[in-house]
CSV table of C-alpha atoms in Angstrom, one decimal:
chain,number,residue,atom,x,y,z
V,121,UNK,CA,0.0,0.0,0.0
V,122,UNK,CA,1.4,3.4,-0.9
V,123,UNK,CA,1.9,6.0,1.9
V,124,UNK,CA,1.5,9.6,1.1
V,125,UNK,CA,4.1,11.9,2.4
V,126,UNK,CA,1.7,13.7,4.7
V,127,UNK,CA,1.4,10.7,6.9
V,128,UNK,CA,-2.1,9.8,5.9
V,129,UNK,CA,-3.3,6.7,4.1
V,130,UNK,CA,-4.8,7.0,0.7
V,131,UNK,CA,-8.6,6.5,0.7
V,132,UNK,CA,-9.4,2.8,0.2
V,133,UNK,CA,-12.6,1.1,-0.8
V,134,UNK,CA,-11.8,-2.5,0.2
V,135,UNK,CA,-10.8,-3.9,3.6
V,136,UNK,CA,-7.1,-4.6,3.9
V,137,UNK,CA,-7.3,-7.9,5.7
V,138,UNK,CA,-3.6,-8.1,6.7
V,139,UNK,CA,-4.0,-4.8,8.5
V,140,UNK,CA,-7.3,-5.9,10.0
V,141,UNK,CA,-5.8,-9.1,11.3
V,142,UNK,CA,-2.7,-7.4,12.7
V,143,UNK,CA,-4.9,-4.9,14.6
V,144,UNK,CA,-7.3,-7.6,15.7
V,145,UNK,CA,-4.4,-9.8,16.9
V,146,UNK,CA,-3.1,-6.9,19.0
V,147,UNK,CA,-6.5,-6.1,20.6
V,148,UNK,CA,-7.1,-9.9,21.2
V,149,UNK,CA,-3.8,-10.0,23.2
V,150,UNK,CA,-4.9,-6.9,25.1
V,151,UNK,CA,-8.3,-8.4,26.0
V,152,UNK,CA,-7.0,-11.8,27.0
V,153,UNK,CA,-4.0,-10.4,28.9
V,154,UNK,CA,-6.3,-8.1,30.9
V,155,UNK,CA,-9.0,-10.7,31.4
V,156,UNK,CA,-6.6,-13.3,32.6
V,157,UNK,CA,-4.1,-11.0,34.4
V,158,UNK,CA,-6.5,-9.0,36.7
V,159,UNK,CA,-8.1,-12.0,38.5
V,160,UNK,CA,-4.9,-14.0,38.4
V,161,UNK,CA,-2.8,-11.4,40.1
V,162,UNK,CA,-5.5,-10.5,42.6
V,163,UNK,CA,-5.9,-14.1,43.7
V,164,UNK,CA,-2.1,-14.5,44.1
V,165,UNK,CA,-1.9,-11.4,46.2
V,166,UNK,CA,-4.7,-12.6,48.4
V,167,UNK,CA,-3.0,-16.0,48.9
V,168,UNK,CA,0.1,-14.2,50.0
V,169,UNK,CA,-1.8,-12.3,52.7
V,170,UNK,CA,-1.9,-8.9,51.0
V,171,UNK,CA,-4.7,-6.7,52.4
V,172,UNK,CA,-7.7,-5.9,50.2
V,173,UNK,CA,-6.8,-2.2,50.3
V,174,UNK,CA,-3.3,-2.9,48.9
V,175,UNK,CA,-4.7,-5.3,46.3
V,176,UNK,CA,-7.0,-2.5,45.2
V,177,UNK,CA,-4.2,0.0,45.2
V,178,UNK,CA,-2.0,-2.3,43.1
V,179,UNK,CA,-4.8,-3.0,40.7
V,180,UNK,CA,-5.5,0.7,40.3
V,181,UNK,CA,-2.0,1.1,38.8
V,182,UNK,CA,-3.5,-0.4,35.6
V,183,UNK,CA,-5.6,2.7,35.0
V,184,UNK,CA,-2.9,5.1,36.1
V,185,UNK,CA,-0.4,3.4,33.8
V,186,UNK,CA,-2.7,3.8,30.9
V,187,UNK,CA,-3.2,7.5,31.6
V,188,UNK,CA,0.5,7.9,31.9
V,189,UNK,CA,1.4,6.0,28.7
V,190,UNK,CA,-1.3,7.5,26.4
V,191,UNK,CA,0.3,11.0,25.9
V,192,UNK,CA,3.7,9.5,24.8
V,193,UNK,CA,2.5,6.8,22.5
V,194,UNK,CA,2.0,8.9,19.4
V,195,UNK,CA,5.3,10.6,19.9
V,196,UNK,CA,7.1,7.3,20.2
V,197,UNK,CA,5.3,5.9,17.1
V,198,UNK,CA,6.1,9.0,15.2
V,199,UNK,CA,9.8,8.5,16.0
V,200,UNK,CA,10.1,4.8,15.6
V,201,UNK,CA,7.2,3.7,13.4
V,202,UNK,CA,3.8,2.2,14.3
V,203,UNK,CA,4.6,-1.5,13.7
V,204,UNK,CA,8.0,-1.4,15.4
V,205,UNK,CA,6.5,0.4,18.4
V,206,UNK,CA,3.8,-2.3,18.7
V,207,UNK,CA,6.4,-5.1,18.4
V,208,UNK,CA,8.4,-3.5,21.3
V,209,UNK,CA,5.2,-3.2,23.3
V,210,UNK,CA,4.4,-6.9,22.7
V,211,UNK,CA,7.9,-7.8,24.0
V,212,UNK,CA,7.7,-5.6,27.0
V,213,UNK,CA,4.2,-6.9,27.9
V,214,UNK,CA,5.3,-10.5,27.6
V,215,UNK,CA,8.5,-10.0,29.6
V,216,UNK,CA,6.7,-8.1,32.4
V,217,UNK,CA,4.0,-10.8,32.5
V,218,UNK,CA,6.7,-13.4,33.3
V,219,UNK,CA,8.1,-10.9,35.9
V,220,UNK,CA,5.0,-11.3,38.0
V,221,UNK,CA,5.9,-14.9,38.5
V,222,UNK,CA,9.6,-14.5,39.2
V,223,UNK,CA,9.4,-11.3,41.3
V,224,UNK,CA,7.8,-12.1,44.7
V,225,UNK,CA,8.5,-8.7,46.4
V,226,UNK,CA,5.0,-7.1,46.5
V,227,UNK,CA,6.3,-3.5,46.2
V,228,UNK,CA,8.1,-4.3,43.0
V,229,UNK,CA,4.7,-5.3,41.5
V,230,UNK,CA,3.8,-1.6,41.4
V,231,UNK,CA,6.5,-0.6,38.8
V,232,UNK,CA,5.9,-4.0,37.1
V,233,UNK,CA,2.2,-3.1,36.7
V,234,UNK,CA,3.2,0.3,35.2
V,235,UNK,CA,5.4,-1.5,32.6
V,236,UNK,CA,2.9,-4.2,31.8
V,237,UNK,CA,-0.2,-2.0,31.5
V,238,UNK,CA,1.8,0.8,29.8
V,239,UNK,CA,2.8,-1.6,27.1
V,240,UNK,CA,-0.7,-2.9,26.8
V,241,UNK,CA,-1.9,0.7,26.4
V,242,UNK,CA,0.5,1.3,23.6
V,243,UNK,CA,-0.9,-1.8,21.8
V,244,UNK,CA,-4.5,-0.6,22.5
V,245,UNK,CA,-3.9,2.9,21.1
V,246,UNK,CA,-1.9,1.9,18.0
V,247,UNK,CA,-4.1,-1.0,17.0
V,248,UNK,CA,-7.1,1.4,17.1
V,249,UNK,CA,-5.2,4.0,15.1
V,250,UNK,CA,-4.1,1.3,12.5
V,251,UNK,CA,-7.6,-0.1,12.0
V,252,UNK,CA,-9.2,3.4,11.9
V,253,UNK,CA,-6.6,4.7,9.5
V,254,UNK,CA,-6.9,1.8,7.0
V,255,UNK,CA,-10.7,1.1,7.2
V,256,UNK,CA,-12.7,2.1,4.1
V,257,UNK,CA,-14.8,5.1,5.1
V,258,UNK,CA,-18.0,3.5,3.9
V,259,UNK,CA,-17.2,0.4,6.0
V,260,UNK,CA,-15.5,2.0,9.0
V,261,UNK,CA,-18.3,1.1,11.4
V,262,UNK,CA,-18.4,-2.5,10.2
V,263,UNK,CA,-14.7,-3.0,10.5
V,264,UNK,CA,-14.6,-1.4,14.0
V,265,UNK,CA,-17.6,-3.6,14.9
V,266,UNK,CA,-15.4,-6.6,14.1
V,267,UNK,CA,-12.6,-5.0,16.2
V,268,UNK,CA,-14.9,-4.4,19.2
V,269,UNK,CA,-16.4,-7.9,19.0
V,270,UNK,CA,-13.0,-9.4,19.1
V,271,UNK,CA,-12.0,-7.2,22.1
V,272,UNK,CA,-15.2,-8.3,23.9
V,273,UNK,CA,-14.3,-11.9,23.1
V,274,UNK,CA,-10.8,-11.4,24.4
V,275,UNK,CA,-12.1,-10.0,27.7
V,276,UNK,CA,-14.4,-13.0,28.0
V,277,UNK,CA,-11.6,-15.5,27.1
V,278,UNK,CA,-9.2,-14.2,29.8
V,279,UNK,CA,-11.4,-15.2,32.8
V,280,UNK,CA,-12.2,-18.5,31.1
V,281,UNK,CA,-8.5,-19.3,30.8
V,282,UNK,CA,-8.1,-18.4,34.4
V,283,UNK,CA,-10.9,-20.7,35.5
V,284,UNK,CA,-9.1,-23.5,33.6
V,285,UNK,CA,-5.5,-22.8,34.5
V,286,UNK,CA,-5.9,-21.6,38.0
V,287,UNK,CA,-3.3,-19.5,39.9
V,288,UNK,CA,-0.7,-22.2,40.8
V,289,UNK,CA,2.7,-22.5,39.1
V,290,UNK,CA,4.1,-20.9,36.0
V,291,UNK,CA,1.5,-22.2,33.5
V,292,UNK,CA,-0.9,-19.3,33.6
V,293,UNK,CA,2.0,-16.9,33.1
V,294,UNK,CA,3.3,-18.9,30.2
V,295,UNK,CA,-0.1,-18.9,28.5
V,296,UNK,CA,-0.6,-15.2,29.1
V,297,UNK,CA,2.8,-14.3,27.8
V,298,UNK,CA,2.5,-16.7,24.9
V,299,UNK,CA,-0.8,-15.2,23.8
V,300,UNK,CA,0.8,-11.7,23.8
V,301,UNK,CA,3.8,-12.9,21.8
V,302,UNK,CA,1.6,-14.6,19.2
V,303,UNK,CA,0.2,-11.1,18.4
V,304,UNK,CA,3.7,-10.2,17.1
V,305,UNK,CA,3.4,-12.5,14.1
V,306,UNK,CA,0.6,-10.8,12.2
V,307,UNK,CA,1.9,-7.4,13.2
V,308,UNK,CA,5.3,-8.3,11.7
V,309,UNK,CA,3.7,-9.7,8.6
V,310,UNK,CA,1.6,-6.6,8.0
V,311,UNK,CA,4.4,-4.1,9.0
V,312,UNK,CA,4.6,-2.7,5.5
V,313,UNK,CA,0.9,-1.8,5.6
V,314,UNK,CA,1.0,0.0,9.0
V,315,UNK,CA,0.1,3.7,8.8
V,316,UNK,CA,3.0,6.2,8.8
V,317,UNK,CA,3.0,9.2,11.2
V,318,UNK,CA,5.4,11.5,9.4
V,319,UNK,CA,4.2,14.6,11.2
V,320,UNK,CA,4.0,15.5,14.9
V,321,UNK,CA,0.5,16.2,16.2
V,322,UNK,CA,-0.4,19.8,15.8
V,323,UNK,CA,-2.0,20.2,19.3
V,324,UNK,CA,-1.1,19.5,22.9
V,325,UNK,CA,-2.3,16.0,24.0
V,326,UNK,CA,-5.0,17.3,26.3
V,327,UNK,CA,-6.5,19.4,23.5
V,328,UNK,CA,-7.3,16.2,21.6
V,329,UNK,CA,-9.5,15.1,24.6
V,330,UNK,CA,-11.7,18.1,23.8
V,331,UNK,CA,-11.3,18.2,20.0
V,332,UNK,CA,-13.9,15.5,19.5
V,333,UNK,CA,-15.7,15.6,22.8
V,334,UNK,CA,-18.7,13.5,21.5
V,335,UNK,CA,-16.3,10.5,21.0
V,336,UNK,CA,-14.0,11.0,24.0
V,337,UNK,CA,-17.0,11.5,26.4
V,338,UNK,CA,-18.7,8.4,24.9
V,339,UNK,CA,-15.6,6.2,25.8
V,340,UNK,CA,-15.3,7.9,29.2
V,341,UNK,CA,-19.0,6.9,29.9
V,342,UNK,CA,-18.3,3.4,28.5
V,343,UNK,CA,-15.3,2.9,30.8
V,344,UNK,CA,-17.1,4.2,33.9
V,345,UNK,CA,-20.3,2.2,33.3
V,346,UNK,CA,-18.5,-1.0,32.2
V,347,UNK,CA,-15.9,-1.1,35.0
V,348,UNK,CA,-18.3,0.2,37.7
V,349,UNK,CA,-21.0,-2.1,36.5
V,350,UNK,CA,-18.9,-5.2,36.4
V,351,UNK,CA,-17.3,-4.5,39.7
V,352,UNK,CA,-20.5,-3.6,41.7
V,353,UNK,CA,-23.4,-5.3,39.9
V,354,UNK,CA,-22.9,-8.6,41.8
V,355,UNK,CA,-23.3,-6.5,45.0
V,356,UNK,CA,-26.4,-4.8,43.6
V,357,UNK,CA,-27.8,-8.1,42.4
V,358,UNK,CA,-27.4,-10.0,45.7
V,359,UNK,CA,-28.7,-7.1,47.7
V,360,UNK,CA,-31.7,-7.0,45.4
V,361,UNK,CA,-32.6,-10.6,46.3
V,362,UNK,CA,-30.8,-12.6,43.6
V,363,UNK,CA,-28.5,-15.4,44.4
V,364,UNK,CA,-24.8,-15.1,43.6
V,365,UNK,CA,-25.2,-17.5,40.7
V,366,UNK,CA,-28.2,-15.6,39.4
V,367,UNK,CA,-26.3,-12.3,39.6
V,368,UNK,CA,-23.3,-13.8,37.8
V,369,UNK,CA,-25.6,-15.1,35.1
V,370,UNK,CA,-27.1,-11.6,34.6
V,371,UNK,CA,-23.5,-10.3,34.1
V,372,UNK,CA,-23.1,-13.0,31.5
V,373,UNK,CA,-26.2,-11.9,29.7
V,374,UNK,CA,-24.9,-8.3,29.7
V,375,UNK,CA,-21.7,-9.6,28.3
V,376,UNK,CA,-23.6,-11.4,25.5
V,377,UNK,CA,-25.3,-8.2,24.6
V,378,UNK,CA,-21.9,-6.5,24.6
V,379,UNK,CA,-20.7,-9.1,22.2
V,380,UNK,CA,-23.6,-9.5,19.7
V,381,UNK,CA,-24.4,-5.8,19.2
V,382,UNK,CA,-21.0,-4.6,18.2
V,383,UNK,CA,-21.1,-5.4,14.5
V,384,UNK,CA,-24.8,-4.4,13.9
V,385,UNK,CA,-24.3,-1.1,15.6
V,386,UNK,CA,-21.1,-0.5,13.7
V,387,UNK,CA,-22.9,-1.2,10.4
V,388,UNK,CA,-25.7,1.1,11.5
V,389,UNK,CA,-23.2,3.8,12.1
V,390,UNK,CA,-22.1,3.5,8.5
V,391,UNK,CA,-25.6,4.4,7.3
V,392,UNK,CA,-26.5,7.3,9.6
V,393,UNK,CA,-25.7,10.8,8.5
V,394,UNK,CA,-24.5,12.0,11.9
V,395,UNK,CA,-23.0,9.4,14.3
V,396,UNK,CA,-23.6,11.8,17.2
V,397,UNK,CA,-27.3,11.2,16.8
V,398,UNK,CA,-26.7,7.4,17.2
V,399,UNK,CA,-24.5,8.0,20.2
V,400,UNK,CA,-27.2,10.1,21.8
V,401,UNK,CA,-29.9,7.5,21.1
V,402,UNK,CA,-27.8,4.8,22.8
V,403,UNK,CA,-27.2,6.9,25.8
V,404,UNK,CA,-30.9,7.7,26.1
V,405,UNK,CA,-31.6,3.9,26.0
V,406,UNK,CA,-28.8,3.4,28.6
V,407,UNK,CA,-30.3,6.1,30.8
V,408,UNK,CA,-33.8,4.6,30.6
V,409,UNK,CA,-32.4,1.1,31.2
V,410,UNK,CA,-30.5,2.2,34.3
V,411,UNK,CA,-33.5,3.9,35.8
V,412,UNK,CA,-35.5,0.7,35.2
V,413,UNK,CA,-33.1,-1.5,37.2
V,414,UNK,CA,-34.6,-0.9,40.7
V,415,UNK,CA,-38.1,-1.8,39.3
V,416,UNK,CA,-36.9,-5.1,37.9
V,417,UNK,CA,-35.6,-6.6,41.0
V,418,UNK,CA,-38.6,-8.9,41.3
V,419,UNK,CA,-38.1,-10.6,37.9
V,420,UNK,CA,-34.8,-12.2,36.9
V,421,UNK,CA,-36.1,-12.7,33.3
V,422,UNK,CA,-37.1,-9.0,32.8
V,423,UNK,CA,-33.8,-7.9,34.3
V,424,UNK,CA,-32.0,-10.2,31.9
V,425,UNK,CA,-33.9,-8.8,28.8
V,426,UNK,CA,-33.1,-5.3,29.8
V,427,UNK,CA,-29.4,-6.1,30.5
V,428,UNK,CA,-29.1,-7.8,27.1
V,429,UNK,CA,-30.0,-4.7,25.2
V,430,UNK,CA,-28.4,-2.4,27.8
V,431,UNK,CA,-25.1,-4.2,27.5
V,432,UNK,CA,-25.3,-3.8,23.7
V,433,UNK,CA,-25.9,0.0,24.0
V,434,UNK,CA,-23.0,0.4,26.5
V,435,UNK,CA,-20.6,-1.4,24.2
V,436,UNK,CA,-21.9,0.5,21.2
V,437,UNK,CA,-20.6,3.7,22.7
V,438,UNK,CA,-17.1,2.4,22.2
V,439,UNK,CA,-17.5,1.2,18.7
V,440,UNK,CA,-19.5,4.1,17.3
V,441,UNK,CA,-17.4,6.6,19.3
V,442,UNK,CA,-14.3,5.2,17.7
V,443,UNK,CA,-15.9,5.3,14.3
V,444,UNK,CA,-16.9,8.9,14.8
V,445,UNK,CA,-13.3,9.7,15.7
V,446,UNK,CA,-12.0,8.1,12.5
V,447,UNK,CA,-14.4,10.0,10.3
V,448,UNK,CA,-13.3,13.3,11.7
V,449,UNK,CA,-9.5,13.1,11.8
V,450,UNK,CA,-6.6,11.5,9.9
V,451,UNK,CA,-2.8,11.1,10.1
V,452,UNK,CA,-0.9,12.3,13.2
V,453,UNK,CA,-4.1,14.0,14.5
V,454,UNK,CA,-6.0,10.7,14.4
V,455,UNK,CA,-3.1,8.9,16.2
V,456,UNK,CA,-3.1,11.5,18.9
V,457,UNK,CA,-6.8,11.5,19.2
V,458,UNK,CA,-6.8,7.7,19.5
V,459,UNK,CA,-4.4,8.2,22.4
V,460,UNK,CA,-6.8,10.7,24.0
V,461,UNK,CA,-9.6,8.2,23.4
V,462,UNK,CA,-7.9,5.5,25.4
V,463,UNK,CA,-6.9,8.1,28.0
V,464,UNK,CA,-10.5,9.0,28.4
V,465,UNK,CA,-11.4,5.3,28.7
V,466,UNK,CA,-8.8,4.8,31.4
V,467,UNK,CA,-10.1,7.8,33.4
V,468,UNK,CA,-13.6,6.3,33.2
V,469,UNK,CA,-12.4,3.0,34.5
V,470,UNK,CA,-10.9,4.7,37.5
V,471,UNK,CA,-13.9,7.1,38.1
V,472,UNK,CA,-16.8,4.7,37.5
V,473,UNK,CA,-16.3,2.2,40.4
V,474,UNK,CA,-15.5,5.1,42.8
V,475,UNK,CA,-18.6,7.1,41.9
V,476,UNK,CA,-21.0,4.1,41.8
V,477,UNK,CA,-19.6,2.6,45.0
V,478,UNK,CA,-19.9,6.0,46.8
V,479,UNK,CA,-23.5,6.4,45.6
V,480,UNK,CA,-24.4,3.0,47.0
V,481,UNK,CA,-22.9,3.9,50.3
V,482,UNK,CA,-24.7,7.2,50.5
V,483,UNK,CA,-28.2,6.4,49.0
V,484,UNK,CA,-28.4,2.6,49.5
V,485,UNK,CA,-28.5,-0.2,46.9
V,486,UNK,CA,-30.4,1.8,44.3
V,487,UNK,CA,-27.5,4.2,44.3
V,488,UNK,CA,-26.0,1.7,41.8
V,489,UNK,CA,-28.7,2.6,39.2
V,490,UNK,CA,-28.8,6.3,40.1
V,491,UNK,CA,-25.1,6.7,39.6
V,492,UNK,CA,-25.1,4.9,36.2
V,493,UNK,CA,-28.1,7.0,35.2
V,494,UNK,CA,-26.1,10.1,36.2
V,495,UNK,CA,-23.2,9.1,33.9
V,496,UNK,CA,-25.6,8.6,31.0
V,497,UNK,CA,-27.5,11.8,31.8
V,498,UNK,CA,-24.3,13.8,31.6
V,499,UNK,CA,-23.6,12.4,28.2
V,500,UNK,CA,-27.1,13.1,26.9
V,501,UNK,CA,-26.8,16.7,28.1
V,502,UNK,CA,-23.4,17.1,26.3
V,503,UNK,CA,-24.6,15.5,23.1
V,504,UNK,CA,-27.7,17.7,23.0
V,505,UNK,CA,-25.6,20.8,23.5
V,506,UNK,CA,-23.1,19.7,20.8
V,507,UNK,CA,-25.8,19.0,18.2
V,508,UNK,CA,-27.5,22.3,18.9
V,509,UNK,CA,-24.3,24.3,18.7
V,510,UNK,CA,-22.9,22.4,15.7
V,511,UNK,CA,-25.9,21.0,13.8
V,512,UNK,CA,-24.0,20.7,10.5
V,513,UNK,CA,-20.8,19.3,11.9
V,514,UNK,CA,-20.5,15.5,11.4
């Protein structure tokens, strides 16, 4: 594929499958590594007698590392190339994954977390940039739907691997590192198709957070609701009268909605004139669904039906938001905006559980639903203001 000197990729009409496979392989590694690593490390720390507070503090380093790595990723890729940077990130992530097995000093796990999740963040950002830059404009939503579906599958596969492998011995670390290293193969094979960042981004990193606020706010809400919901829904469910297994099954239903709606929503985003309208519609559905949760506590089936569609709308914020980002920017600006996108997601994953947990402490069990509704309400207000102020801006 030819690369224009400006650092952008010539418009394409067909999907470049080598690029798609490379980006999907990278995001698969991200999903599986996080899905396997988070419960694995938490269980190991608990077995070693580490307090819950310190376990939570160590786990929080993931979000902090993502926020720290995001501003520098584009600069590094500009200097060394997208594919080489991703290959170095794969190597660092795999080596640090092994480090958790060989390093037993708990305090050294803090810098190790920074290295591991920093490298994972680099893969996250550059795989999204790669796939957004090379996706045909008319099929961008569909391609990103595939991308989001695979990411969801990776997040689901990680805990499944953990349930099979357990936390004893080196095997789970070998499998985790091996999955990450396997991502290097398609990245290396497609290295000649990776987008080139010839120019430095024109703006300071934080300005990209506000350059496309409809997209970055969408992924912030996604991160907050997803992480807060996954962390605290079991508490909400059991306090509402469901058994632990029923609450866990409801989370599974929500995960199914997350999985099956990615591609349809991506394809729908290719057909709408203004993706902001679709994002607004999904947040309205999310808001209504959240407000309905306290009223559904008497019926597991109705709760499951709502969570199926609700999970799809929540996941759609990521896919459609990313598609909106790709339709607005290109080249170095797109790479920097992708970094800001992941940064906003990381902020959401830190803020969500804190806000939802505090709401439950202050207002009782229904605070779970009220806090999530609050997040969606903020986005609805933002999107309405944006559409009113910029009705002709896509």
